[in-house]
mmCIF file of C-alpha atoms and ligand atoms in Angstrom:
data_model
loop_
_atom_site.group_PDB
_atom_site.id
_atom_site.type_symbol
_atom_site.label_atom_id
_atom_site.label_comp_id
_atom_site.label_asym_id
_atom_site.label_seq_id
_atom_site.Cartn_x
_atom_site.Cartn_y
_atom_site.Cartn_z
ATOM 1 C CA UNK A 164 14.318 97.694 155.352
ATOM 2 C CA UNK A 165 10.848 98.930 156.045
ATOM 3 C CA UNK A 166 8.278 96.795 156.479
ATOM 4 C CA UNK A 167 5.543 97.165 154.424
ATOM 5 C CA UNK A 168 2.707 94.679 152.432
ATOM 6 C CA UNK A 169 3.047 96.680 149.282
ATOM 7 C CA UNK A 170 6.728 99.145 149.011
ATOM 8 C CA UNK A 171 7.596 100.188 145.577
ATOM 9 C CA UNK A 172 9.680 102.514 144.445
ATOM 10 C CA UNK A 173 11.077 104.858 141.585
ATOM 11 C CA UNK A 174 14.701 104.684 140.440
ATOM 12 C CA UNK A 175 15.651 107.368 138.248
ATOM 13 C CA UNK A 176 19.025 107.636 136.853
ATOM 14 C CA UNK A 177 20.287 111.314 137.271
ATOM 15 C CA UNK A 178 21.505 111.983 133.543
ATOM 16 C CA UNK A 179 19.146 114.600 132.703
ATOM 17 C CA UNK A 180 16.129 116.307 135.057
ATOM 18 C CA UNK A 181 12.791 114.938 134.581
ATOM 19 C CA UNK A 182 10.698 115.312 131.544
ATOM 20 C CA UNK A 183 6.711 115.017 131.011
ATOM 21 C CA UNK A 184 7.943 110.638 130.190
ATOM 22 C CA UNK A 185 9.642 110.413 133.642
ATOM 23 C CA UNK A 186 6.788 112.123 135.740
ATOM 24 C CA UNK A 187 3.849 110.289 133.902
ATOM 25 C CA UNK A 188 6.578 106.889 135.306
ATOM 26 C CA UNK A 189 6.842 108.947 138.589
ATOM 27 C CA UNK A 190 3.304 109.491 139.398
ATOM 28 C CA UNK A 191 1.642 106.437 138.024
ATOM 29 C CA UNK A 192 4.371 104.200 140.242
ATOM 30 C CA UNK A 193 3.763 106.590 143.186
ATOM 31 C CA UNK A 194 -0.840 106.569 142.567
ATOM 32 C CA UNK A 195 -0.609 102.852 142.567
ATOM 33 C CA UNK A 196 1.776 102.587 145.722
ATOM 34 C CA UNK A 197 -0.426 105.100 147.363
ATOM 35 C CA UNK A 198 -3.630 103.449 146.281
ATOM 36 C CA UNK A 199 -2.403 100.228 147.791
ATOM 37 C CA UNK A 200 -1.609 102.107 150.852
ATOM 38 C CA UNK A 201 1.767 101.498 150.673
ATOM 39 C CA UNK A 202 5.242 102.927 150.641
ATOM 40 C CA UNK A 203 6.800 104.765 148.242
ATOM 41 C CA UNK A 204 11.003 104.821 148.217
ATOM 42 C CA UNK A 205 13.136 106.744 145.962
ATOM 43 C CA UNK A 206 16.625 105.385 144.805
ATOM 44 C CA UNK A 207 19.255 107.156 142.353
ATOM 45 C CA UNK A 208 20.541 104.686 139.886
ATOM 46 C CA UNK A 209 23.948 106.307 139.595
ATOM 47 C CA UNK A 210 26.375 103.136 139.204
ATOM 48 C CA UNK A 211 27.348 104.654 135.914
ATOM 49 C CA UNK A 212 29.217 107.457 137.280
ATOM 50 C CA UNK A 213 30.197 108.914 133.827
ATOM 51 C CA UNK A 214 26.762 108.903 132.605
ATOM 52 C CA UNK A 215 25.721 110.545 134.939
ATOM 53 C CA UNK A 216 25.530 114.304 135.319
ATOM 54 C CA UNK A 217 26.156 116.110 138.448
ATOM 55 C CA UNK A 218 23.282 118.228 140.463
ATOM 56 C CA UNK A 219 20.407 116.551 138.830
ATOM 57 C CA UNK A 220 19.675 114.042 141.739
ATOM 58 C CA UNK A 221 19.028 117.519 142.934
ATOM 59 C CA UNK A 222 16.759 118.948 140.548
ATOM 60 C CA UNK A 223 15.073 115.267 140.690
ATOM 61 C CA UNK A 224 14.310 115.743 143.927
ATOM 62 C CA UNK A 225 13.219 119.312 143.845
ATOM 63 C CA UNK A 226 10.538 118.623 140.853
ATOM 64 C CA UNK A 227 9.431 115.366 142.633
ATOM 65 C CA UNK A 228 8.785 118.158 146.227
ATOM 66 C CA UNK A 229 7.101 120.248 143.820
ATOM 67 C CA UNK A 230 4.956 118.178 142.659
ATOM 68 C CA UNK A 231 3.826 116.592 146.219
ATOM 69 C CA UNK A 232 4.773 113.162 145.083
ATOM 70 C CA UNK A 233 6.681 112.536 148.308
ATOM 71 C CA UNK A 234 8.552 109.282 148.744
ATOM 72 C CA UNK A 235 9.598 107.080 152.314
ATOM 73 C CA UNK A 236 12.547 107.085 154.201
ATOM 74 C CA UNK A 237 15.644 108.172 153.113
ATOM 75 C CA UNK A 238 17.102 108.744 149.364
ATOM 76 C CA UNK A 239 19.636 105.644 148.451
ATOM 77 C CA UNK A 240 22.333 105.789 145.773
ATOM 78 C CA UNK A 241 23.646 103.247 143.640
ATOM 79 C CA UNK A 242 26.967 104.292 143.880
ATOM 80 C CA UNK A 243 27.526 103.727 147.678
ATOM 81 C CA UNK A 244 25.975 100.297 147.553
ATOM 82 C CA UNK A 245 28.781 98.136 145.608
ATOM 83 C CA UNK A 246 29.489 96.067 148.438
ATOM 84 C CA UNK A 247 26.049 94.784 147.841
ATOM 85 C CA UNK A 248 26.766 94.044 144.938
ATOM 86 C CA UNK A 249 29.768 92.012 145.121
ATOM 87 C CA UNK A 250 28.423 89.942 147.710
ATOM 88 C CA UNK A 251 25.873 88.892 145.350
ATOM 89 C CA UNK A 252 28.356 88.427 142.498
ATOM 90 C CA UNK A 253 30.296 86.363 144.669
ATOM 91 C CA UNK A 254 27.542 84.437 145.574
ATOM 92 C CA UNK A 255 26.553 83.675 142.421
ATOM 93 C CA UNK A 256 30.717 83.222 141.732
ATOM 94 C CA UNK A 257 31.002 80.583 144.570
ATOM 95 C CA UNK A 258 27.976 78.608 142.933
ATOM 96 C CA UNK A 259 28.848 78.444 139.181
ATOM 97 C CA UNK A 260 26.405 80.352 138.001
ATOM 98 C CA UNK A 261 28.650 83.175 137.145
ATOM 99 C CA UNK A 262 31.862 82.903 135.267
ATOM 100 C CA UNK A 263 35.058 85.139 133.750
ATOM 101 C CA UNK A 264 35.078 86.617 130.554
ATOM 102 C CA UNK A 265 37.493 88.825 128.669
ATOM 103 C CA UNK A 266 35.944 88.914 125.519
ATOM 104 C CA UNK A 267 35.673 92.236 123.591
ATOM 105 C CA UNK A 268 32.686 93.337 121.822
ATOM 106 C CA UNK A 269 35.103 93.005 118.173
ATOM 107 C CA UNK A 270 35.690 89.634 119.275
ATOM 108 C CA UNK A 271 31.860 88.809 119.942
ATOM 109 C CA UNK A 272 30.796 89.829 116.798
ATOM 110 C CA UNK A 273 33.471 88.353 114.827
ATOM 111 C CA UNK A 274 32.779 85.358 116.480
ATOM 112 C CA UNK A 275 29.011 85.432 114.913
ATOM 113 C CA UNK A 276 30.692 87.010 111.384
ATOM 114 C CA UNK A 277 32.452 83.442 111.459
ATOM 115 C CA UNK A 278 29.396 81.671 111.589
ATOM 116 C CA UNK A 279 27.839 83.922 108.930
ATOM 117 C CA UNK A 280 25.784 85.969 111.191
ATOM 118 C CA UNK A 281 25.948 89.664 111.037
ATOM 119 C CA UNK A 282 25.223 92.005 113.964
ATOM 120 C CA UNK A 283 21.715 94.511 113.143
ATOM 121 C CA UNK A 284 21.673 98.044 114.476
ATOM 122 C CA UNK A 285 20.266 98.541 117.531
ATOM 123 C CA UNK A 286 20.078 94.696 117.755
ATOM 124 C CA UNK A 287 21.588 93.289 121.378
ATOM 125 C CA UNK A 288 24.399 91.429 120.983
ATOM 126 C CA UNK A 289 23.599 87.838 122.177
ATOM 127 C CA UNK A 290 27.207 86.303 123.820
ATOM 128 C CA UNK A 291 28.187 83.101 121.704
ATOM 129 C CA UNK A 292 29.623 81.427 125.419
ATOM 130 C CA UNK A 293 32.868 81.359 124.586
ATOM 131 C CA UNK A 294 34.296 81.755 128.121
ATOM 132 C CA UNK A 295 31.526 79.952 129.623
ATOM 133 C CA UNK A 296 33.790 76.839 130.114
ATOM 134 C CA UNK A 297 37.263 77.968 130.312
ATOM 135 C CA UNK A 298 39.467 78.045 133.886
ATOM 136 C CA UNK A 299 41.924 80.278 132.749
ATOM 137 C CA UNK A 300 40.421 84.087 132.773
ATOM 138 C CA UNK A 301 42.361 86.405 134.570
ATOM 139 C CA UNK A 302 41.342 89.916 135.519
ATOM 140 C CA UNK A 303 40.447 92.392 134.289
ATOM 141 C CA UNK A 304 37.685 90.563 133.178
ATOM 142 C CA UNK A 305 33.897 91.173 133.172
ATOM 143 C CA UNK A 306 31.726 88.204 134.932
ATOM 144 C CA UNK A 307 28.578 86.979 133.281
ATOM 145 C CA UNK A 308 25.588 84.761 134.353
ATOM 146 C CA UNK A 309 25.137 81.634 133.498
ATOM 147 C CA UNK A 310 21.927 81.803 131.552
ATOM 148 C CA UNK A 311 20.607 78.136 131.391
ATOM 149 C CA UNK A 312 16.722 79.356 130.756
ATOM 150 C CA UNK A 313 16.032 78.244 127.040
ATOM 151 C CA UNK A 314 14.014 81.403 125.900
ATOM 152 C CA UNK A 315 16.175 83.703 127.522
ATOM 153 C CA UNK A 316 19.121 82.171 125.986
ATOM 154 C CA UNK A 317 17.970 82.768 122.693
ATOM 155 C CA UNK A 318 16.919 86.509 123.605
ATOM 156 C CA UNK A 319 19.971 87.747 125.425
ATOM 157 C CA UNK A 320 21.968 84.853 126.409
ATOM 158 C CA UNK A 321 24.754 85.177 129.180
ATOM 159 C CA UNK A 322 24.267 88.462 130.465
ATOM 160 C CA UNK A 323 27.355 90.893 132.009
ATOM 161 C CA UNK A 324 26.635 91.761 135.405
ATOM 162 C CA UNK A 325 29.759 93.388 136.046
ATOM 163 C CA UNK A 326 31.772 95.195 133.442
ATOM 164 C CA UNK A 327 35.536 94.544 133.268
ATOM 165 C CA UNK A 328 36.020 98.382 134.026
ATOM 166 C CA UNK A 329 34.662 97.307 137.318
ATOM 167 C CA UNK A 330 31.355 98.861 137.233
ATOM 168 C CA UNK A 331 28.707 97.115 138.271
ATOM 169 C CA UNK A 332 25.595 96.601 135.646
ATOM 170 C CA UNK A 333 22.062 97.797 135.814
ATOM 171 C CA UNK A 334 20.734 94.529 135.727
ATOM 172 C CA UNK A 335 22.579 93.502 138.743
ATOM 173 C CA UNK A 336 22.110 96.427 140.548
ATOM 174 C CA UNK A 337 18.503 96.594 140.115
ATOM 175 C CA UNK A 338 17.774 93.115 141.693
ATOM 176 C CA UNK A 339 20.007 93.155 144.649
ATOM 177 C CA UNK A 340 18.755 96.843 145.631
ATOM 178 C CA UNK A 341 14.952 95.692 144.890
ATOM 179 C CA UNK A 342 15.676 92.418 146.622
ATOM 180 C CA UNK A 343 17.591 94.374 149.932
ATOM 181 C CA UNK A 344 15.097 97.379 150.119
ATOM 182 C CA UNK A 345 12.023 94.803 150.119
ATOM 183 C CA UNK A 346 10.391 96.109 147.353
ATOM 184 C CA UNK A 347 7.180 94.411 146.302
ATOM 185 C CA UNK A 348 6.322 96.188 143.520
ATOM 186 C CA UNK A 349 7.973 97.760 140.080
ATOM 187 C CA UNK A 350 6.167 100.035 137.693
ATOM 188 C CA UNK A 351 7.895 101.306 135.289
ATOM 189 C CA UNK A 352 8.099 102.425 131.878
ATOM 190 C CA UNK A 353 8.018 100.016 129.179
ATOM 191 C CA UNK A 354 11.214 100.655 127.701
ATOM 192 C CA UNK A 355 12.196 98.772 130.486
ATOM 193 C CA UNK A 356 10.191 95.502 129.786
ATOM 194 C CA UNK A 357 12.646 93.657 128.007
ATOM 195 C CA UNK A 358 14.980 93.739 131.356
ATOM 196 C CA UNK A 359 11.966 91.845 133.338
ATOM 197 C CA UNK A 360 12.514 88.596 132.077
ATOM 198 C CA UNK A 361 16.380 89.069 132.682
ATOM 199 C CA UNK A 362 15.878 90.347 136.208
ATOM 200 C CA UNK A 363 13.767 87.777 137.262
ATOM 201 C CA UNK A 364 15.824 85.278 136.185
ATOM 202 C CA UNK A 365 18.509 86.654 138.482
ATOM 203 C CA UNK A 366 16.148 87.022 141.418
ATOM 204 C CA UNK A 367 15.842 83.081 141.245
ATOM 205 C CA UNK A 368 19.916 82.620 140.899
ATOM 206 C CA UNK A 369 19.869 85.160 144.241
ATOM 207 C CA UNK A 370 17.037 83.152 145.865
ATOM 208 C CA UNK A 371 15.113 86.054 146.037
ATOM 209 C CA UNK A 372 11.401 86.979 146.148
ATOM 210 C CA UNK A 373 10.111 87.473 142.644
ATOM 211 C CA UNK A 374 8.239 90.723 142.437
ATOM 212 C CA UNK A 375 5.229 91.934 140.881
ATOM 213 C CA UNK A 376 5.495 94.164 137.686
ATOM 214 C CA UNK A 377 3.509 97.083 135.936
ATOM 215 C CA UNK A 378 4.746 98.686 132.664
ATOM 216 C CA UNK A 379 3.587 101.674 131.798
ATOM 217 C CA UNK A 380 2.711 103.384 127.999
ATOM 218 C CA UNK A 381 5.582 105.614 127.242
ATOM 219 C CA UNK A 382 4.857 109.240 126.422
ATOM 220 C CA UNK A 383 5.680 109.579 122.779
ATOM 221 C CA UNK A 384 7.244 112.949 120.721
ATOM 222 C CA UNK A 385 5.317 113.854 117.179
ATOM 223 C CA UNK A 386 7.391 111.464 115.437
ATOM 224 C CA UNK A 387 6.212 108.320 117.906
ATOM 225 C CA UNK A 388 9.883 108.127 119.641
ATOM 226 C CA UNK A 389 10.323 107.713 123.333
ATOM 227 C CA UNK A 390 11.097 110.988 125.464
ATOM 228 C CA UNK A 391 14.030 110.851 126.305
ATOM 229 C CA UNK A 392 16.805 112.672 127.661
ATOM 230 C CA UNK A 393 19.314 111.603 124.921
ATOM 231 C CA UNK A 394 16.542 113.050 122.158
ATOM 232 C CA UNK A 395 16.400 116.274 124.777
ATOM 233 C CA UNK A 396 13.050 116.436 126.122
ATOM 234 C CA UNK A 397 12.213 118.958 128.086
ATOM 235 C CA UNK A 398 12.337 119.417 131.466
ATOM 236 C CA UNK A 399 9.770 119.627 133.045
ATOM 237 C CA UNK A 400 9.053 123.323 135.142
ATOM 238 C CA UNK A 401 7.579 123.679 138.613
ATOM 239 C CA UNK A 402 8.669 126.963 139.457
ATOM 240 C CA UNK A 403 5.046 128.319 139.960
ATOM 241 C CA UNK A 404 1.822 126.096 140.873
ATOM 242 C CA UNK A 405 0.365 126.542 137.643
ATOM 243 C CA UNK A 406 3.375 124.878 135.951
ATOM 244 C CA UNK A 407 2.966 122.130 138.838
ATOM 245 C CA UNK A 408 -0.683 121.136 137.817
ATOM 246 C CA UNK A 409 0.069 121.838 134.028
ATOM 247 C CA UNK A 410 2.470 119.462 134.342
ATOM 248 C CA UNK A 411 0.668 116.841 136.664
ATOM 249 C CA UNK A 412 -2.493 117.250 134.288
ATOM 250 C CA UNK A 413 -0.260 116.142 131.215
ATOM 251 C CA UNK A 414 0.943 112.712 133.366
ATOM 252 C CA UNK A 415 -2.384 111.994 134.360
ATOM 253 C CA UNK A 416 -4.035 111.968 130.788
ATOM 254 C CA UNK A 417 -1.418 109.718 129.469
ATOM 255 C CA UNK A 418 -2.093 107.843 132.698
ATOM 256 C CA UNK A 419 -5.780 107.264 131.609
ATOM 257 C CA UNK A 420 -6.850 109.583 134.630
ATOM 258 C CA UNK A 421 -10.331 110.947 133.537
ATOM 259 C CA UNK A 422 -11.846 112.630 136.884
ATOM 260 C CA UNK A 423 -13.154 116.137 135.271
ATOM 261 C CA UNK A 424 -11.944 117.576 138.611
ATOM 262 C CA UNK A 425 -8.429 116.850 137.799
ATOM 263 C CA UNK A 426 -8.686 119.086 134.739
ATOM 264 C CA UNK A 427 -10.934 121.991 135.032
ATOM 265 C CA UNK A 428 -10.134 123.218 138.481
ATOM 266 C CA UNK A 429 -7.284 125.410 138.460
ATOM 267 C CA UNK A 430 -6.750 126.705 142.004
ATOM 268 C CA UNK A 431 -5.661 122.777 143.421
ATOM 269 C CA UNK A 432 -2.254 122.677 145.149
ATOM 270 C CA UNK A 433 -0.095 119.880 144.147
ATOM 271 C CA UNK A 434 -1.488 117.344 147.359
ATOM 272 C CA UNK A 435 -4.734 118.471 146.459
ATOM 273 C CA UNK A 436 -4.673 117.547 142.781
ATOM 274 C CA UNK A 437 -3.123 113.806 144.203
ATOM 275 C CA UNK A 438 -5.373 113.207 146.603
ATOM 276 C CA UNK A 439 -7.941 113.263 143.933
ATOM 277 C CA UNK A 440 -5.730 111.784 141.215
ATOM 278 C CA UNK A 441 -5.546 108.768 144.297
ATOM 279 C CA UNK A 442 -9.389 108.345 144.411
ATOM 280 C CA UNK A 443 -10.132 108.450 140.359
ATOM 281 C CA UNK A 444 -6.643 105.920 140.274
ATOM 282 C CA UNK A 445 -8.690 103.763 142.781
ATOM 283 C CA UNK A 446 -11.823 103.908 140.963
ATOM 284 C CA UNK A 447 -9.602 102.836 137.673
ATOM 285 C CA UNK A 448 -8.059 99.962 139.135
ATOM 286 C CA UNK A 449 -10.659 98.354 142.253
ATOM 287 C CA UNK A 450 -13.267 98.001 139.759
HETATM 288 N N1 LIG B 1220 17.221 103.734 136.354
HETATM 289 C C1 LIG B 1220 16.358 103.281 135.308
HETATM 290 C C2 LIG B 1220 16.017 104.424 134.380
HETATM 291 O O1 LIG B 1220 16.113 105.579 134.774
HETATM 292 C C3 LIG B 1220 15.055 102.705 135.829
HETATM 293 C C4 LIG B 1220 15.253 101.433 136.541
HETATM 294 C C5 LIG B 1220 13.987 100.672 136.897
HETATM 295 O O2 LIG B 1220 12.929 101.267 137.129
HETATM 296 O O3 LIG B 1220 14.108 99.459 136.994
HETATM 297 O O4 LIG B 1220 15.652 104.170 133.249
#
């Protein structure tokens, strides 16, 4: 673990390369690590090895080089850290707060349909507790949390943290790694908002640090949906320097960046551009 008064870190999952949404997340975590003068790590979020798509932690990597947004110490995956995480499932196991469930998604809904309640699109699927008190689940079963936090029971309720597939979920993932690495600090996009709650929550099952969080704007298509890889945004290109600042000017005006240097010079290199992109960030946030 490094040792460090401010270490954040970016965590993309490697199902698609990065798009101008995932560098505008990428450089505004990495300016306000940097402008804290701290350290920056990188971690592939590849528990959900079918999701994911071989090669692109590869061209992740490349377009992050490319761009000069270097990160510390070495790359970790996900998927080589699930002892990790079942030493914190068992810990939470061991001290009731996490229990055995083999309910299937037909069965959670039906279970609502029977009270007259009817599942929305896109609407999460809040579990009704039905194993929550019974002694008598066997594998294969998934194991949720115990939620006992009023307004998060209402909002998601007792949350999986590992599937009965075996995988591991995001949500439990993303606090033990955070927790483990010593992270301080999260930005992220603000798609991801609705998990904060959730994950902190977790943190204090764990008896872990809480940590400080920073959503950031999404970058939005013409119709005012979310870039994303399943709607195919583009990737972006850094095979020549011009790309590279093309691309780094875009992130920085949805970042609020405003320094006129940033956008009318066009011979900067990539370190260049940051180091300047560092000082306007620092203007914009020691005010
Ligand atoms: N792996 C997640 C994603 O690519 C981000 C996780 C996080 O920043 O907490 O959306």
């Amino acid at each position: 673990m490094l040792n460090c008064n401010y270490l954040g870190r970016f965590a993309p999952s490697p199902t698609g390369a990065l798009h101008a949404g995932s560098l505008a997340t990428a450089l505004g975590s990495w300016l306000h690590a940097r402008a804290h003068d701290g350290k920056w790590l990188l971690r592939i979020e590849d528990i959900d090895l079918p999701r994911c798509i071989p090669g692109v932690d590869k061209i992740i990597t490349q377009q992050l080089s490319a761009c000069g947004l270097s990160w510390d110490g070495e790359i970790e995956y996900q998927s080589k850290r699930s002892h990790f995480y079942q030493t914190a499932l068992n810990q939470l196991i061991e001290s009731y707060k996490a229990y055995a469930c083999r309910c299937t998604r037909k069965q959670i809904e039906d279970t609502w349909l029977a009270k007259g309640i009817k599942k929305q699109r896109h609407q999460e699927l809040i579990y009704p507790g039905s194993c929550r008190d019974r002694k008598d689940v066997v594998p294969p079963c998934a194991w949720r949390l115990r939620v006992e936090d009023e307004t998060l029971k209402e909002s998601v309720g007792d949350f999986v943290l590992k599937r009965a597939d075996g995988v591991f979920t995001y949500q439990l993932a993303v606090v033990v790694d955070d927790a483990l690495q010593g992270i301080t600090h999260v930005v992220r996009g603000a798609d991801l908002l609705d998990n904060t709650p959730r994950q902190i929550y977790l943190q204090k099952c764990l008896a872990y640090p809480t940590l400080q969080y920073l959503h950031l704007p999404l970058v939005l298509d013409d119709n005012q949906e979310k870039l994303s890889k399943q709607t195919l945004a583009f990737a972006i290109q850094t095979n020549s320097s011009e790309n590279v600042l093309k691309a780094l000017r875009g992130a920085g005006l949805h970042l609020g960046l405003t320094n006129s240097a940033l956008f009318i010079q066009n011979d900067l290199s990539a370190s260049q551009w940051l180091e300047r992109a560092t000082q306007n960030y620092k203007e914009m946030i020691f005010v």
